[in-house]
Coordinates of C-alpha atoms in Angstrom, one line a residue:
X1 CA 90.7 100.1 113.1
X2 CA 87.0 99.2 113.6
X3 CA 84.2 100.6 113.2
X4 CA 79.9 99.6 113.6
X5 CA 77.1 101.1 112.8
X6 CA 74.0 99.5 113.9
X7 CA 70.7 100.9 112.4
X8 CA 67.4 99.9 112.5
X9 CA 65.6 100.3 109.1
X10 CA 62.1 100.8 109.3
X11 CA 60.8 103.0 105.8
X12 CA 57.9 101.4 103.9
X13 CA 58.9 98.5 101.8
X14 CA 58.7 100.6 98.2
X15 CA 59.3 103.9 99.0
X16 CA 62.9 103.0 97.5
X17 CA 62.7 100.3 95.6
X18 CA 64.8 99.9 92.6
X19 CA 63.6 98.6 89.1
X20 CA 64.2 94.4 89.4
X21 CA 65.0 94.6 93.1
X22 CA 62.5 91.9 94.8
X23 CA 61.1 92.4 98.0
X24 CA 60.7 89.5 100.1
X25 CA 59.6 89.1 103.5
X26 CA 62.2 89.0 105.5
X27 CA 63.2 89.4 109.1
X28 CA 65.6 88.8 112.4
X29 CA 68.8 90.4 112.1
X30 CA 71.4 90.7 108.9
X31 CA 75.2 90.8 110.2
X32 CA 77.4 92.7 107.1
X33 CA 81.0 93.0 107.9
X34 CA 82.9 95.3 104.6
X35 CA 86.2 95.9 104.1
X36 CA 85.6 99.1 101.7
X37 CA 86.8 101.1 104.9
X38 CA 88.3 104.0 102.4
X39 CA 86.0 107.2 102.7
X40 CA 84.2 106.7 98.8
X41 CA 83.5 103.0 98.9
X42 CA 82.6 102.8 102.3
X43 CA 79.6 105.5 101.6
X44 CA 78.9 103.7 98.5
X45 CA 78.3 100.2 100.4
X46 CA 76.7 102.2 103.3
X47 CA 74.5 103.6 101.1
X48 CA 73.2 100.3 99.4
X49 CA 73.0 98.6 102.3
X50 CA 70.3 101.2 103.5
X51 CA 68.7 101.0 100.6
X52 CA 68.2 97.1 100.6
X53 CA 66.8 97.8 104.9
X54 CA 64.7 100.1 103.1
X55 CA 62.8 97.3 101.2
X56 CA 63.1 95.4 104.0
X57 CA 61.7 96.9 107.2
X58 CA 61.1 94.1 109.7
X59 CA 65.0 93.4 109.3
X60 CA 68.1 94.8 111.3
X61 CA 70.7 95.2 109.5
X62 CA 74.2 96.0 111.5
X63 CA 77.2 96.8 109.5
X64 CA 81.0 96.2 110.5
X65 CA 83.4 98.4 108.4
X66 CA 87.2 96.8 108.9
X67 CA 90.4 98.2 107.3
X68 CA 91.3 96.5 104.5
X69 CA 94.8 95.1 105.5
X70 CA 93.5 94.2 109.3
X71 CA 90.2 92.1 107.7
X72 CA 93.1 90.4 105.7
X73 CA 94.2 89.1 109.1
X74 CA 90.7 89.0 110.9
X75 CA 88.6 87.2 108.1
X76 CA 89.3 83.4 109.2
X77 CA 88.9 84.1 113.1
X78 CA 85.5 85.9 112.5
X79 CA 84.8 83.4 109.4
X80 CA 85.6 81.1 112.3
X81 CA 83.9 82.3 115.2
X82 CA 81.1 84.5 115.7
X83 CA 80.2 84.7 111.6
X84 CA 78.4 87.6 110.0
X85 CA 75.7 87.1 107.7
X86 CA 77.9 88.7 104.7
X87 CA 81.3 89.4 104.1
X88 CA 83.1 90.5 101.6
X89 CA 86.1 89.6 99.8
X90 CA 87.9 88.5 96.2
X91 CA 87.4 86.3 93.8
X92 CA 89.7 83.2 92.1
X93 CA 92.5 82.0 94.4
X94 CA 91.7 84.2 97.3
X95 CA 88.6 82.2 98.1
X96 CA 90.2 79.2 97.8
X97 CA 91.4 78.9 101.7
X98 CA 87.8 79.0 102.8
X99 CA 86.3 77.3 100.9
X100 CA 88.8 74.3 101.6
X101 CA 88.5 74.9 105.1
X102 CA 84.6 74.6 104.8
X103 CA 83.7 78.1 105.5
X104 CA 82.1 79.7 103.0
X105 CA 78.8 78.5 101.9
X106 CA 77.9 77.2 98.0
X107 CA 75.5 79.6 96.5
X108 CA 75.5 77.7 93.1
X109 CA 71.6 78.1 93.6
X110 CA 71.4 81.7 93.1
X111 CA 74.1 80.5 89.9
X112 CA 71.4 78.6 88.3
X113 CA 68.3 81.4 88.3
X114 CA 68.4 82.9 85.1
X115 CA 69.3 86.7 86.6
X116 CA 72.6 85.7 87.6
X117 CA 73.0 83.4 85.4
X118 CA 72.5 85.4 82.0
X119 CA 73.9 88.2 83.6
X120 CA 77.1 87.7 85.1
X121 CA 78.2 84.6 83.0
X122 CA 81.4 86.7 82.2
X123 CA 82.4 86.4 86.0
X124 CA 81.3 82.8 86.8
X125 CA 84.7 81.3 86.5
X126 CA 85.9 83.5 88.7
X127 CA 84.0 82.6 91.3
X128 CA 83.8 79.3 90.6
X129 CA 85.7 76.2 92.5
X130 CA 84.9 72.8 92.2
X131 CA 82.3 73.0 90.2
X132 CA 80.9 75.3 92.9
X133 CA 80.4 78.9 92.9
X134 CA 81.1 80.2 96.5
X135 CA 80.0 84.0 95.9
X136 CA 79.2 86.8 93.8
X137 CA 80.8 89.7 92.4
X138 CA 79.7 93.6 93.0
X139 CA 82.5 95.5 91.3
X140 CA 85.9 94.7 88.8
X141 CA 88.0 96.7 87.3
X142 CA 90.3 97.0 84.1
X143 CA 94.5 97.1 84.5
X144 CA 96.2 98.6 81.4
X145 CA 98.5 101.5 80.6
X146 CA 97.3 104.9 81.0
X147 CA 99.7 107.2 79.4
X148 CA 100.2 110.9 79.1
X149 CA 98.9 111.3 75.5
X150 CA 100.3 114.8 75.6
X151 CA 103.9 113.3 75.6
X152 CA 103.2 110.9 72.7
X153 CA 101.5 113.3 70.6
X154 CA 104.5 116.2 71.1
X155 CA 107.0 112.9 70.3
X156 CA 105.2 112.2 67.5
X157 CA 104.1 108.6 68.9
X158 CA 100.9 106.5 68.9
X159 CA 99.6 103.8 70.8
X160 CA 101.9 100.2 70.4
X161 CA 99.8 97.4 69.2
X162 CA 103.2 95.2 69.6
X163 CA 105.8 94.8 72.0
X164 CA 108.5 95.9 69.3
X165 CA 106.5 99.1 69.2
X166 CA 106.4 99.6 72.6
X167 CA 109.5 99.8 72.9
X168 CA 110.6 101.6 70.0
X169 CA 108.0 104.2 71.8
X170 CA 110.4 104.0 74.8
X171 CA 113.5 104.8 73.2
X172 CA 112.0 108.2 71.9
X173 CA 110.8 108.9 74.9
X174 CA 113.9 108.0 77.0
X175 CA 116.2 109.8 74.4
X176 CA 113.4 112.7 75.4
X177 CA 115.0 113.0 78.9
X178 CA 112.2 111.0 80.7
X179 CA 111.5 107.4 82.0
X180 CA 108.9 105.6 79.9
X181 CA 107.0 104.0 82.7
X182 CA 106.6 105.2 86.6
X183 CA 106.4 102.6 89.2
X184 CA 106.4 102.2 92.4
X185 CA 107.7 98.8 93.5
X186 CA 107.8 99.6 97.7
X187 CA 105.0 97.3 98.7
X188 CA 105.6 95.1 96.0
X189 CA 102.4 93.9 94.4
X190 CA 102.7 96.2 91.5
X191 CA 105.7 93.9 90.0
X192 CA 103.1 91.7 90.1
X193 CA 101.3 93.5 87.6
X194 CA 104.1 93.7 85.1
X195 CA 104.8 89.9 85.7
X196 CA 101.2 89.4 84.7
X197 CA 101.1 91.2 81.8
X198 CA 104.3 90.3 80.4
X199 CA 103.6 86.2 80.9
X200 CA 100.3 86.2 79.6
X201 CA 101.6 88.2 76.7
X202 CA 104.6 85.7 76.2
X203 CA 102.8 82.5 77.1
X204 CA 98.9 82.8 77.3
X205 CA 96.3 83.0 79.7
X206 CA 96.3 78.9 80.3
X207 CA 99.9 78.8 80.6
X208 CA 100.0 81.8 83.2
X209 CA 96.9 80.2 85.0
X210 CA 99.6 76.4 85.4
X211 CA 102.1 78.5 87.0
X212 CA 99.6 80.0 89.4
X213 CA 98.3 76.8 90.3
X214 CA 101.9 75.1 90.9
X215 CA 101.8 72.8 87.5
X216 CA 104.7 74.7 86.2
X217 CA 108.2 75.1 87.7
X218 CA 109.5 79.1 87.7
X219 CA 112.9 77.6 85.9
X220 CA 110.7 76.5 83.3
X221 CA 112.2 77.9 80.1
X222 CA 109.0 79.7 79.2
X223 CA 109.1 81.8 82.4
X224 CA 112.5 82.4 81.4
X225 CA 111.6 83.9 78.1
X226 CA 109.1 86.3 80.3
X227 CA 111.6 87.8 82.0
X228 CA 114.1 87.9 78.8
X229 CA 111.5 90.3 77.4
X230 CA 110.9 92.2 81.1
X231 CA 115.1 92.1 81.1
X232 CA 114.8 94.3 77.9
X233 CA 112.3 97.0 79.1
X234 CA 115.2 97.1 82.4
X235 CA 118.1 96.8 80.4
X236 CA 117.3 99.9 78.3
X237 CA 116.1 102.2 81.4
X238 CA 112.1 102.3 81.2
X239 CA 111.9 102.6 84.9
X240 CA 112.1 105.8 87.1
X241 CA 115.0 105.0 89.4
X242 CA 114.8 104.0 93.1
X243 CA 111.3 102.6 92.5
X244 CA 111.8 100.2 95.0
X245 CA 111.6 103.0 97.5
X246 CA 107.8 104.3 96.6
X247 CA 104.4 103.2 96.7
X248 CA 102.1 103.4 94.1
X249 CA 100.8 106.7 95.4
X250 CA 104.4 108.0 95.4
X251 CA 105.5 107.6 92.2
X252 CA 102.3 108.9 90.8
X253 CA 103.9 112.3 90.7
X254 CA 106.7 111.3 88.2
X255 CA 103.9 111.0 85.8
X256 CA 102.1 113.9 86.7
X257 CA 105.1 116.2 86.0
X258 CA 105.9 114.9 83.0
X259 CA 109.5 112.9 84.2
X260 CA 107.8 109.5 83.2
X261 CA 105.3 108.6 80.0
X262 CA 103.0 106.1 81.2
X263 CA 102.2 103.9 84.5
X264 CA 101.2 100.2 83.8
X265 CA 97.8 100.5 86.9
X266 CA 94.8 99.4 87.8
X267 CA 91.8 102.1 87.3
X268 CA 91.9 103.2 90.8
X269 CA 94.9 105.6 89.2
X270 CA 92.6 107.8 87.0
X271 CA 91.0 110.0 89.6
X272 CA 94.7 111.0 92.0
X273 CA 95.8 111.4 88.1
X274 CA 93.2 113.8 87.5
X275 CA 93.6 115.4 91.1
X276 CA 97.2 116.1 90.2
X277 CA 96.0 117.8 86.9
X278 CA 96.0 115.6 84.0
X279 CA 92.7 116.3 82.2
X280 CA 91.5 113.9 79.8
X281 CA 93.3 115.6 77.1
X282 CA 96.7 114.9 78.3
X283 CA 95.8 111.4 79.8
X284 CA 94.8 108.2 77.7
X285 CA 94.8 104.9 77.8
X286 CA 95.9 101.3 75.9
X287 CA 95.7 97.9 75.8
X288 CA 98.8 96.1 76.7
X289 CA 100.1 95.2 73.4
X290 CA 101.0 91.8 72.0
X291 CA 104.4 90.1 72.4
X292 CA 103.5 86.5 71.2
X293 CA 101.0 86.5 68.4
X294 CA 100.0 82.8 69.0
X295 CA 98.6 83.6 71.9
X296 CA 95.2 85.9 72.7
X297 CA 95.3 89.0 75.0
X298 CA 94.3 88.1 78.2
X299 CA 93.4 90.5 81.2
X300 CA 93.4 91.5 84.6
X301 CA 90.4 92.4 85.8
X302 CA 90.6 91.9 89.8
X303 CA 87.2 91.5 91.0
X304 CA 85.8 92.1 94.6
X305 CA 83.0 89.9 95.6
X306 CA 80.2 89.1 98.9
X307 CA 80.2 85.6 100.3
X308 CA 77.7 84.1 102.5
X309 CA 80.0 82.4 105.7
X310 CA 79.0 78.7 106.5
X311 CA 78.1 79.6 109.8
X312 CA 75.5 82.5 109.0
X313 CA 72.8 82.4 110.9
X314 CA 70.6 84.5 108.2
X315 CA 71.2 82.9 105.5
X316 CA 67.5 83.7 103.7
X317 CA 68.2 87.1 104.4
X318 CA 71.5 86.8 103.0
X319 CA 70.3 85.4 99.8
X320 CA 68.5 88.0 98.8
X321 CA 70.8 90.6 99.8
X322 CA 73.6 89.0 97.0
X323 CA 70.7 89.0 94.8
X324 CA 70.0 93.0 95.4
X325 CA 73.7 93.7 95.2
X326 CA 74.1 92.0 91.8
X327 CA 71.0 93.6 90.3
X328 CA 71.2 95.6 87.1
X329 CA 70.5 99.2 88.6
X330 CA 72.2 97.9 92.1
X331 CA 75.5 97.7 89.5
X332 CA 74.9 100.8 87.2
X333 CA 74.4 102.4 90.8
X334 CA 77.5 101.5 93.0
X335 CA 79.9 101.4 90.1
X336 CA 79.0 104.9 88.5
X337 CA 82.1 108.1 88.5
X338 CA 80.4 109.3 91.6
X339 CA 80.8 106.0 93.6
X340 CA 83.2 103.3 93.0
X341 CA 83.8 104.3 89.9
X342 CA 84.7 101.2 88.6
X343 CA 82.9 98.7 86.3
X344 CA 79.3 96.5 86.7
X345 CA 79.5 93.0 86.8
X346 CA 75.4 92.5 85.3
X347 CA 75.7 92.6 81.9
X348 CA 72.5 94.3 82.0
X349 CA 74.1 97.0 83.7
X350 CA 74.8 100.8 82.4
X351 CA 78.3 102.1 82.5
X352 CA 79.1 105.5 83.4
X353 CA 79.8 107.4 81.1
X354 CA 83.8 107.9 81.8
X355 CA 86.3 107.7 79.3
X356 CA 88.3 105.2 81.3
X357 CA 85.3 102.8 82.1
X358 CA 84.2 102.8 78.7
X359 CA 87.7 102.1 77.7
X360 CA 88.0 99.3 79.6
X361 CA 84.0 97.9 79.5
X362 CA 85.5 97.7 76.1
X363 CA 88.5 96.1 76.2
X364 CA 87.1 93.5 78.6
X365 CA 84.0 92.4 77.1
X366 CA 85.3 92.2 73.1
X367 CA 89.0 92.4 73.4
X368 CA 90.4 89.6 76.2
X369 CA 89.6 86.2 74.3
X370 CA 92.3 84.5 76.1
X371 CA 90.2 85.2 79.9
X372 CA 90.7 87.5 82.5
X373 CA 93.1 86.7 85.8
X374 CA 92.6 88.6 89.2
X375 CA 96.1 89.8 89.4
X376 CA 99.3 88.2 91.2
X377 CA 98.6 88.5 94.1
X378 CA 95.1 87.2 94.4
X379 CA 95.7 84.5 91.6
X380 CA 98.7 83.0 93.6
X381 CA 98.5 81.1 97.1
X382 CA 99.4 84.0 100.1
X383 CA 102.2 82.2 100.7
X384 CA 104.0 81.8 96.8
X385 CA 102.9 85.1 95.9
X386 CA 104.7 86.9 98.7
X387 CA 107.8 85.1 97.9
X388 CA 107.5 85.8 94.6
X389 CA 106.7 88.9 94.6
X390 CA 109.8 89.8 96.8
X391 CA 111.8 88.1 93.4
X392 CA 109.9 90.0 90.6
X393 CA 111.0 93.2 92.5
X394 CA 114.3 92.0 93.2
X395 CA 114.8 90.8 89.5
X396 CA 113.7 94.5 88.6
X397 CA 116.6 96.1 90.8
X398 CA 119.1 93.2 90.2
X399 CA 118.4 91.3 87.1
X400 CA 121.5 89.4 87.2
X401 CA 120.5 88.0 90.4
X402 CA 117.2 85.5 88.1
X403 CA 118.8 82.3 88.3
X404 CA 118.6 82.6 92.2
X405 CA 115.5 83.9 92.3
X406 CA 113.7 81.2 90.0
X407 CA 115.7 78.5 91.8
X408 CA 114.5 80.0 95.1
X409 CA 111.0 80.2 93.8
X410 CA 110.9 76.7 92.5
X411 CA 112.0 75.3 96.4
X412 CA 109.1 77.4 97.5
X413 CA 107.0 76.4 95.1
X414 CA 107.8 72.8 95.9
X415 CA 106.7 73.6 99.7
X416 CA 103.4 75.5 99.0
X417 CA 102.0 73.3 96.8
X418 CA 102.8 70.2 98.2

């Protein structure tokens, strides 16, 4: 589904200028095409985006809003053909398709003014290829495990700091008459997560990063110890049952009433959490605890970014526009409870003041020495991670089936990367 708004913005220059938001003259038109086509970000990005025409009134600014999974087709035909001036997207891997194929444009000059580059030098990497960055952030957030603390603390359990106390913590709370995590492994990408979490915890950040990029094979030994350690967490019955058969959204409700403890998620899971009742008494949040203690915690933090398309025609305009959006109060803005909810990418920035986003503001900026990946899914080609994530969910149905799955994994790995 499409939609377009066009809108001609024509309020004085200051009447809403925010603190360290330049105005610069600028003018013709300013093409934005946004995937944020769910009802709270789309208002969010709506709302910016009027505020920026505001400063500028000699410039027409006409938006696109796509839905997310149909710009995941549509983004090289209109990268391609017809380009807006702005577009957004993801960070890491996912950029790497365009950038090969020459159409997104280098903005390592707005890397190198002191702004950006003070201010979002945690995110640089990520946006980063070549040498090159290609982008820049608006919004990330923190995956972890958000637990019902109200089950723990009737249990008599605290927070694990190590895998071995994680799953002790399971067995009580299996032997309670409940699963110890909820999951729902329908669509796939949320066995990504566990893979994540469980690699980098077994073999590091770097190590995780080689088998992204194809340097490693998935027989390796070292993969095999990952899913040794996710082959314990099946074998003694963490899972809800059938998880294969929900989403995410649908097995939010075995948490919520209390049949599972905890739900390994991104932070997008706090507020239907809170919808369905748990208050912030009854739902908490940890790190992912350690399994290997040679090797520093490490992250994901999947991060949503605005490129500039080769073939812009505005691309002065479009400058400044990724300037605005990164902008201290821009950040603290968007990313507050009431808007995306999520966290700012300016250092600079404020944090709303949410348990959660403090939590993992936290976690990220003093607790992840090893880095901070995107997630499976956006850290692996399109093509490798959709096999593999079709294994990590099999493996969690039919863990007897792994040496297939690696060796299938390994032949496609020998394709994609080739």
């Amino acid at each position: 589904m499409r939609f377009t708004t066009r809108s001609m913005l024509m309020a004085l220059a200051g009447s809403t200028m925010l603190a360290g938001a330049a105005a610069a003259e600028l003018s013709g038109e300013l093409k934005i095409f946004l995937d944020t086509s769910n009802p709270a970000p789309r208002a969010t990005m709506e709302k910016m985006i009027a505020d920026f025409g505001a400063l500028h009134p000699d410039l027409e600014i006409s938006t696109t809003v796509i839905d997310r999974e149909a710009y995941k087709t549509q983004i090289r035909n209109f990268l391609t053909a017809d380009s807006p001036d702005v577009a957004t997207w993801y960070a890491a891997n996912r950029m790497t398709p365009y950038v090969n194929a020459g159409l997104f444009e280098d903005v390592s000059d707005l890397w190198a003014e002191p702004e950006i580059a003070e201010n979002l030098a945690s995110t640089k990497g990520a946006m980063t290829i070549d040498g090159k960055q290609w982008g820049v952030p608006y919004t990330y957030y923190q995956w972890g495990i958000y637990y019902r603390k109200d089950i723990y603390e009737e249990l008599g359990l605290s927070e694990p700091a190590t895998f071995d106390e994680m799953k002790s913590n399971c067995q009580v709370i299996i032997d309670s008459g409940r699963a110890c995590y909820t999951i729902g492994s329908k669509f796939l990408w949320t066995a990504g997560g566990w893979f994540d979490y469980l690699n980098m915890r077994t073999n590091g950040f770097d190590f995780h990063m080689a088998l992204a990029a194809g340097e490693v094979t998935w027989t390796d030994d070292r993969v095999r110890a990952t899913f040794a350690n996710w082959r314990e967490l099946i074998d003694m019955g963490a899972y809800v049952e059938n998880h294969q058969n929900y989403s995410w959204q649908e097995a939010l409700p075995f948490m919520a009433n209390g049949e599972a403890a905890a739900y390994l998620m991104g932070n997008f899971a706090v507020a239907p959490l809170r919808e369905a009742g748990l208050d912030d008494d009854k739902l908490d949040f940890y790190q992912f605890p350690a399994i290997n203690p040679d090797v520093e915690l490490a992250e994901d933090a999947p991060t949503d970014t605005f490129h500039i398309p080769a073939n812009a025609t505005n691309k002065e305009a479009a400058r400044e526009f990724l300037r605005y959006v990164v902008s201290a109060d821009v950040q603290t803005e968007i990313n507050n409870g009431a808007n995306l909810g999520q966290l700012p990418v300016n250092a600079s920035a404020s944090v709303d003041d949410d348990k959660f986003l403090n939590e993992g503001f936290a976690m990220l900026s003093s607790n992840s020495p090893g880095g901070v990946a995107q997630f499976f899914d956006r850290d692996y080609p399109a093509e490798m991670a959709a096999e593999a994530m079709q294994g990590l969910q099999e493996f969690m149905v039919f863990p007897d089936n792994l040496d297939d799955i690696l060796n299938r994994l390994d032949k496609v790995q020998a394709r994609v990367y080739k």
